Coordinates of C-alpha atoms in Angstrom, one line a residue:
M1 CA 67.8 119.2 141.4
R2 CA 69.2 122.1 139.4
N3 CA 71.7 120.0 137.4
A4 CA 69.0 117.3 136.9
Y5 CA 66.4 120.0 135.5
L6 CA 69.5 121.1 133.1
K7 CA 69.8 117.6 131.7
L8 CA 66.2 117.6 131.2
L9 CA 66.4 120.9 129.2
Y10 CA 69.5 119.8 127.3
R11 CA 67.4 116.7 125.8
Y12 CA 63.9 118.1 125.7
G13 CA 64.0 121.7 126.1
Q14 CA 62.7 124.5 124.2
R15 CA 65.6 127.0 122.7
H16 CA 64.0 130.3 124.5
T17 CA 63.7 128.5 127.8
I18 CA 67.2 127.0 127.6
L19 CA 68.6 130.5 126.8
E20 CA 67.0 132.0 129.8
E21 CA 68.4 129.4 132.0
I22 CA 71.9 129.6 130.9
N23 CA 71.7 133.4 131.9
T24 CA 70.2 132.4 135.4
T25 CA 72.8 129.4 135.9
I26 CA 75.9 131.8 135.1
G27 CA 74.5 134.0 138.1
W28 CA 73.9 130.9 140.3
L29 CA 77.4 129.4 139.6
A30 CA 79.2 132.6 140.4
I31 CA 77.6 132.2 144.1
H32 CA 78.3 128.4 144.1
P33 CA 81.6 127.8 142.3
D34 CA 82.3 124.5 143.9
E35 CA 79.1 122.8 142.1
S36 CA 81.4 121.1 139.6
R37 CA 78.5 118.6 138.3
L38 CA 76.1 121.6 137.6
R39 CA 79.0 123.6 135.9
A40 CA 79.7 120.6 133.7
T41 CA 76.3 120.4 132.6
Y42 CA 75.8 123.9 132.2
L43 CA 79.0 124.1 129.8
K44 CA 77.4 121.4 127.6
L45 CA 74.2 123.4 127.4
V46 CA 75.9 126.4 126.4
E47 CA 78.0 124.3 123.8
R48 CA 74.7 123.2 122.0
Y49 CA 72.3 126.0 122.3
G50 CA 74.3 129.1 123.8
S51 CA 74.5 132.4 121.7
V52 CA 77.9 133.7 121.0
Q53 CA 77.7 136.1 123.8
Q54 CA 76.8 133.4 126.3
V55 CA 79.6 131.1 124.9
D56 CA 82.1 133.9 125.4
T57 CA 80.8 134.5 129.0
A58 CA 81.0 130.7 129.8
L59 CA 84.3 130.6 128.6
V60 CA 86.0 133.6 130.4
A61 CA 84.0 132.8 133.6
T62 CA 85.5 129.1 133.7
T63 CA 89.2 130.2 132.7
T64 CA 89.3 132.7 135.7
L65 CA 87.8 130.2 138.4
P66 CA 90.4 129.5 141.1
A67 CA 92.5 126.3 140.5
V68 CA 91.0 124.2 142.7
H69 CA 87.2 124.5 141.1
L70 CA 89.0 123.6 137.9
Q71 CA 90.7 119.9 138.8
D72 CA 87.2 118.3 138.2
S73 CA 87.5 116.0 135.2
G74 CA 83.9 116.6 134.1
V75 CA 84.4 120.3 134.1
R76 CA 87.6 120.3 132.0
M77 CA 86.1 117.8 129.3
A78 CA 83.0 119.9 128.9
Y79 CA 84.9 123.1 128.9
M80 CA 87.4 121.9 126.3
G81 CA 84.6 120.5 124.4
L82 CA 83.0 123.9 124.2
V83 CA 86.3 125.5 123.4
Q84 CA 86.9 123.1 120.5
R85 CA 83.5 123.5 119.0
R86 CA 82.7 127.0 119.9
G87 CA 85.6 129.2 121.0
T88 CA 87.6 131.6 119.1
T89 CA 91.3 131.6 118.2
Q90 CA 92.0 133.7 121.5
H91 CA 90.0 130.9 123.5
T92 CA 91.5 127.9 121.9
T93 CA 95.1 129.5 122.5
L94 CA 94.4 130.2 126.3
A95 CA 92.8 126.6 126.8
I96 CA 95.6 124.8 125.4
E97 CA 98.4 126.8 127.5
Q98 CA 96.3 126.4 130.4
A99 CA 95.7 122.8 130.1
I100 CA 99.7 122.1 129.6
N101 CA 100.2 122.9 133.1
W102 CA 97.0 120.9 134.2
L103 CA 97.6 118.0 132.2
T104 CA 99.8 116.3 135.2
P105 CA 100.3 112.4 135.3
K106 CA 97.7 111.9 137.7
R107 CA 95.2 112.6 135.0
Q108 CA 93.0 110.1 133.7
S109 CA 93.3 108.9 130.0
V110 CA 90.0 109.9 129.1
E111 CA 90.9 113.5 130.1
V112 CA 94.1 113.5 128.3
K113 CA 92.2 111.9 125.1
T114 CA 89.8 115.1 125.2
Y115 CA 92.8 117.7 125.7
L116 CA 94.5 116.1 122.7
E117 CA 91.7 116.4 120.3
L118 CA 91.8 120.0 120.7
A119 CA 95.5 120.5 120.7
E120 CA 96.3 118.4 117.6
Q121 CA 93.9 120.8 115.8
Y122 CA 94.9 124.1 116.9
A123 CA 98.4 123.9 119.1
S124 CA 101.2 125.9 117.9
L125 CA 104.6 124.4 117.3
P126 CA 105.8 125.5 120.7
Q127 CA 102.8 124.4 122.4
L128 CA 103.0 121.1 120.4
R129 CA 106.7 120.7 121.7
S130 CA 105.7 121.5 125.2
L131 CA 102.7 119.0 125.2
I132 CA 105.2 116.1 123.9
N133 CA 107.4 116.9 127.1
V134 CA 104.1 116.6 129.1
L135 CA 103.0 113.5 127.4
A136 CA 106.2 111.7 128.0
E137 CA 105.9 112.3 131.8
W138 CA 102.2 111.2 131.3
L139 CA 103.2 107.9 129.7
A140 CA 105.7 107.0 132.0
G141 CA 103.0 106.2 134.5
H142 CA 100.8 104.8 132.2
K143 CA 102.3 102.3 130.1
K144 CA 99.4 100.3 128.9
N145 CA 97.6 103.2 127.0
A146 CA 98.1 102.3 123.2
H147 CA 95.8 105.1 122.3
I148 CA 97.7 108.2 124.1
L149 CA 101.0 106.3 122.9
T150 CA 99.8 106.5 119.3
T151 CA 99.0 110.3 119.3
Y152 CA 102.4 110.7 121.2
I153 CA 104.3 109.3 118.4
K154 CA 102.1 111.1 115.8
L155 CA 103.1 114.4 117.4
L156 CA 106.7 113.4 117.7
D157 CA 107.0 112.8 113.9
R158 CA 104.8 116.0 113.3
A159 CA 106.5 118.5 115.7
G160 CA 109.1 116.9 117.9
T161 CA 112.6 118.2 118.1
P162 CA 115.6 116.1 117.5
E163 CA 116.2 115.8 121.0
Q164 CA 112.7 114.7 121.8
I165 CA 112.9 111.9 119.1
I166 CA 116.2 110.8 120.1
T167 CA 115.0 110.5 123.9
F168 CA 112.1 108.4 122.8
L169 CA 113.7 106.3 120.2
H170 CA 116.3 105.3 123.4
T171 CA 113.5 104.0 125.0
L172 CA 111.8 102.3 122.1
S173 CA 112.4 98.8 123.6
D174 CA 110.6 99.6 126.6
W175 CA 107.5 100.1 124.5
L176 CA 107.6 97.5 122.2
P177 CA 105.0 95.2 124.1
L178 CA 102.4 98.2 123.7
L179 CA 103.5 99.2 120.3
Q180 CA 102.6 95.6 119.1
Q181 CA 99.3 95.8 120.3
S182 CA 98.3 98.8 118.3
H183 CA 98.3 99.2 114.4
G184 CA 98.1 102.8 114.8
A185 CA 101.1 103.2 117.1
L186 CA 103.3 101.0 114.5
T187 CA 102.2 102.8 111.5
Y188 CA 103.1 106.2 112.9
L189 CA 106.3 104.8 114.1
I190 CA 107.0 103.6 110.7
D191 CA 106.7 107.0 109.6
M192 CA 108.7 108.7 112.2
I193 CA 111.6 106.2 111.6
G194 CA 111.5 106.7 108.0
H195 CA 111.6 110.4 108.3
T196 CA 114.4 110.7 111.0
G197 CA 116.1 107.5 112.0
T198 CA 119.4 106.4 111.9
K199 CA 120.6 103.6 109.7
E200 CA 120.7 101.5 112.8
Q201 CA 117.2 102.4 114.0
I202 CA 115.6 101.7 110.5
D203 CA 117.1 98.1 110.5
E204 CA 116.0 97.6 114.0
I205 CA 112.4 98.6 113.3
A206 CA 112.6 96.7 109.9
V207 CA 113.6 93.3 111.9
L208 CA 110.7 94.2 114.3
L209 CA 108.0 94.4 111.8
R210 CA 108.9 91.4 109.9
G211 CA 109.0 89.5 113.2
W212 CA 105.6 91.0 114.1
L213 CA 103.8 90.4 110.4
Q214 CA 104.8 86.7 111.0
D215 CA 102.7 86.5 114.0
N216 CA 100.1 88.8 113.2
K217 CA 97.6 90.3 110.6
P218 CA 97.9 93.9 110.1
D219 CA 95.2 96.1 108.7
D220 CA 95.7 97.7 105.1
N221 CA 96.8 100.8 106.4
L222 CA 99.7 99.5 108.5
L223 CA 100.7 97.3 105.6
V224 CA 100.8 100.0 103.0
H225 CA 103.0 102.4 105.3
Y226 CA 105.3 99.3 105.7
L227 CA 105.6 98.6 102.2
N228 CA 106.2 102.4 101.4
F229 CA 108.6 102.2 104.3
V230 CA 110.5 99.0 102.6
G231 CA 110.3 100.3 99.2
K232 CA 112.3 103.3 100.3
Q233 CA 114.7 101.8 103.3
G234 CA 114.8 98.3 102.6
D235 CA 117.4 96.0 101.3
P236 CA 116.7 93.5 98.4
E237 CA 116.1 90.5 100.5
L238 CA 113.6 92.4 102.8
I239 CA 111.7 93.9 99.7
Q240 CA 111.4 90.4 98.4
W241 CA 110.2 89.2 101.7
A242 CA 107.7 92.1 101.7
L243 CA 106.5 91.2 98.3
N244 CA 105.9 87.4 99.1
Y245 CA 104.3 88.2 102.4
T246 CA 101.7 90.5 100.3
S247 CA 100.9 88.3 97.7
Q248 CA 100.0 85.4 100.3
M249 CA 98.0 87.8 102.5
I250 CA 95.9 89.1 99.9
K251 CA 94.8 85.8 98.4
G252 CA 91.2 85.2 99.5
A253 CA 91.1 88.5 101.8
D254 CA 88.9 91.4 101.1
I255 CA 91.8 93.9 100.4
S256 CA 91.3 97.5 99.7
A257 CA 92.1 99.6 96.6
Y258 CA 94.7 101.8 98.6
L259 CA 96.7 98.4 99.7
L260 CA 96.5 97.1 96.2
S261 CA 98.0 100.3 94.8
A262 CA 101.1 100.1 97.1
Y263 CA 101.6 96.7 96.1
L264 CA 101.6 97.0 92.5
N265 CA 103.7 100.2 93.2
L266 CA 106.5 98.2 95.0
L267 CA 106.0 95.5 92.5
G268 CA 106.7 97.4 89.5
R269 CA 110.0 98.7 91.0
H270 CA 111.2 95.6 92.4
G271 CA 109.1 92.5 91.6
S272 CA 109.9 90.0 89.2
S273 CA 108.3 89.3 85.6
A274 CA 106.6 86.3 87.2
Q275 CA 105.3 88.2 90.2
L276 CA 104.1 91.0 88.1
Q277 CA 102.4 88.7 85.7
Q278 CA 100.4 86.8 88.8
A279 CA 99.8 90.3 90.3
L280 CA 98.2 91.6 87.1
D281 CA 95.9 88.6 87.0
F282 CA 94.5 89.1 90.3
V283 CA 93.9 92.7 89.9
N284 CA 92.1 92.0 86.7
G285 CA 89.8 89.4 88.9
W286 CA 89.8 92.0 91.7
L287 CA 88.2 94.6 89.4
M288 CA 85.2 92.7 88.5
H289 CA 84.0 92.6 91.9
H290 CA 85.2 95.9 94.0
S291 CA 85.3 99.8 93.3
A292 CA 88.7 101.2 91.9
N293 CA 89.8 104.3 92.1
P294 CA 91.9 106.6 89.8
Y295 CA 95.1 106.0 91.6
L296 CA 94.8 102.2 91.5
L297 CA 93.8 102.3 87.8
T298 CA 96.9 104.7 86.7
I299 CA 99.2 102.1 88.7
Y300 CA 97.6 99.3 87.2
L301 CA 97.5 100.7 83.5
Q302 CA 101.4 101.6 84.1
Q303 CA 102.3 98.0 84.9
I304 CA 100.1 96.8 81.9
K305 CA 101.8 98.9 79.8
Y306 CA 105.2 97.6 80.6
H307 CA 104.8 94.1 81.8
G308 CA 101.2 93.0 80.5
H309 CA 100.6 90.3 78.0
P310 CA 98.3 91.0 74.9
E311 CA 95.0 89.5 76.7
Q312 CA 95.8 91.4 79.8
I313 CA 96.2 94.6 77.8
Q314 CA 93.0 94.2 76.3
Q315 CA 91.1 93.5 79.2
A316 CA 92.7 96.5 81.2
L317 CA 91.5 98.6 78.0
R318 CA 88.0 97.3 78.1
F319 CA 87.6 97.6 82.1
T320 CA 89.0 101.3 81.9
T321 CA 87.0 102.4 78.9
D322 CA 83.8 101.0 80.8
W323 CA 84.9 102.5 84.0
L324 CA 85.5 106.2 82.4
A325 CA 82.0 106.0 81.0
N326 CA 80.3 106.2 84.3
E327 CA 83.3 107.6 86.8
T328 CA 85.5 110.8 86.8
P329 CA 89.3 110.2 86.1
D330 CA 92.2 112.5 87.0
A331 CA 94.5 113.7 84.7
Y332 CA 97.0 111.0 85.4
L333 CA 94.9 108.4 84.8
L334 CA 93.2 110.0 81.9
T335 CA 97.0 110.4 80.2
M336 CA 97.9 106.8 81.1
Y337 CA 94.9 105.3 79.3
L338 CA 95.3 107.4 76.2
S339 CA 98.9 106.4 76.0
L340 CA 98.0 103.0 76.3
T341 CA 95.4 103.1 73.8
K342 CA 97.8 104.5 71.1
R343 CA 100.2 101.9 71.7
Y344 CA 98.0 98.7 71.9
G345 CA 94.5 99.9 71.0
A346 CA 92.3 99.1 67.8
R347 CA 90.9 102.1 65.6
E348 CA 87.6 101.8 67.3
Q349 CA 89.0 101.9 70.8
M350 CA 91.0 105.0 70.1
L351 CA 88.1 106.7 68.8
T352 CA 86.2 105.8 72.0
A353 CA 89.0 107.1 74.0
L354 CA 89.1 110.2 72.4
D355 CA 85.3 110.9 72.8
L356 CA 85.6 110.1 76.3
T357 CA 88.5 112.6 76.8
T358 CA 86.7 115.4 74.8
S359 CA 84.0 115.0 77.4
W360 CA 86.2 115.3 80.1
L361 CA 88.0 118.3 78.6
D362 CA 84.6 120.2 78.1
N363 CA 83.8 119.6 81.8
K364 CA 87.2 120.3 83.1
R365 CA 89.8 123.2 83.5
L366 CA 91.9 122.7 80.4
D367 CA 95.0 120.5 81.5
A368 CA 98.0 120.5 79.3
F369 CA 99.1 117.2 80.6
V370 CA 96.0 115.4 79.3
L371 CA 96.0 117.8 76.4
E372 CA 99.2 116.8 74.8
T373 CA 98.7 113.3 75.2
Y374 CA 95.1 113.3 73.8
L375 CA 96.6 115.5 70.7
D376 CA 99.1 112.9 70.1
L377 CA 96.5 110.6 69.6
V378 CA 94.1 112.8 67.5
E379 CA 97.1 113.0 65.3
Y380 CA 97.8 109.4 65.2
C381 CA 94.2 108.5 64.6
G382 CA 93.6 110.9 61.7
S383 CA 89.7 111.1 62.2
T384 CA 88.7 114.4 60.6
P385 CA 85.7 114.9 63.3
Q386 CA 88.1 114.5 65.9
I387 CA 90.8 116.8 64.4
L388 CA 88.2 119.4 64.0
R389 CA 86.9 118.9 67.5
A390 CA 90.5 118.9 68.9
L391 CA 91.5 122.3 66.7
S392 CA 88.5 124.1 68.8
I393 CA 89.7 122.8 71.8
I394 CA 93.3 123.8 71.3
T395 CA 92.1 127.3 70.1
N396 CA 90.2 127.8 73.5
Y397 CA 93.4 126.6 75.2
L398 CA 95.9 129.1 73.3
L399 CA 93.5 131.8 74.3
S400 CA 93.5 130.9 77.9
E401 CA 96.3 131.7 80.6
S402 CA 97.5 128.4 80.3
T403 CA 99.5 129.4 77.3
N404 CA 102.1 130.8 79.8
E405 CA 103.3 127.2 80.3
P406 CA 105.8 125.9 78.1
S407 CA 104.4 122.9 75.8
N408 CA 104.3 121.2 72.6
I409 CA 100.5 122.1 71.8
P410 CA 101.2 125.1 69.4
A411 CA 103.4 122.9 67.1
V412 CA 100.8 120.2 67.3
Y413 CA 98.1 122.7 66.6
L414 CA 100.1 123.7 63.4
K415 CA 100.3 120.1 62.3
L416 CA 96.6 119.5 62.6
L417 CA 96.0 122.7 60.6
K418 CA 97.4 120.8 57.6
Y419 CA 94.6 118.3 57.7

């Protein structure tokens, strides 16, 4: 009855009534410590409504319980949730230390998952390494849990010792069936192998992934990590296979700007002229129907600058000009846009680009990276109003702290004064 009453309070009670009942319940639990279901409901009530003092009292009371009363999964999960959302640093450290001993192979996956959510955010490096050992033991008895395996691999890459990583990689073949069921696990495995793997391990995972991709459709995140991995670790034959595979996969697919950026980046370094031309035409069409981001547009303009034909270049300039009128670029995109405009744009396009840039400079902290390219275009274009505006911007820049950075801006300033 008391547990049902607390659940009703949790959903419908008024705050002052709930606070009073929290104080009453902590005293009742001190007399009846074996009431695990009531304790779990109480902890959830404290998490949502309790005062700072009530949170501290609930956490201290729970951590000092005899071990037999802490074995209940409902209590443990409610306790971890309270620590994660309302606990102090001291509460968190203690909870993680205790749970490392509590997390045995007998624990259910939902209990382990709740603990990992806390540990991933707050555990120290020694705690994470202890957790990796505990997870290895837990996984040995739970070889069908892809979610926990994914987190385990992520923690290995983030905090594992060389010995812990080597131990896992020696048993990699045992995990392949489960790994191939999880895009997330494969993604973290790619990262870990790329960071710490030997040449043999890199070759092994490359062969594994190539075979997996032939029979499965990856999500965008996995394919991006694969393309980055291949670009850094793959031989020319594997890189070409990855490029051909991606070019086929994106046809008719609703792919993301994230994937398109990685594909263009790899093409720019390793693709043929024909592949680049085909990709640039594809991106031109894709941009008409999807939302771009500054990173994609920067890579796109970079490839257009060096590999695009005149029509593609003009399409890119028109699209980017329209995009900049409504969106906020970063310094890299704006610099690439100005450089392309100077090289291939008409005078009217240059003046528009300068207007867009002055607007950006008015609303952003003056950036030497953008400013140098902007001034280069101002000097090249030679518009008197633009020169006067640029001189005003440079004056502000030279009077700011940015003058401590080495640049060519003072020299350009002197050139513009001649006009």
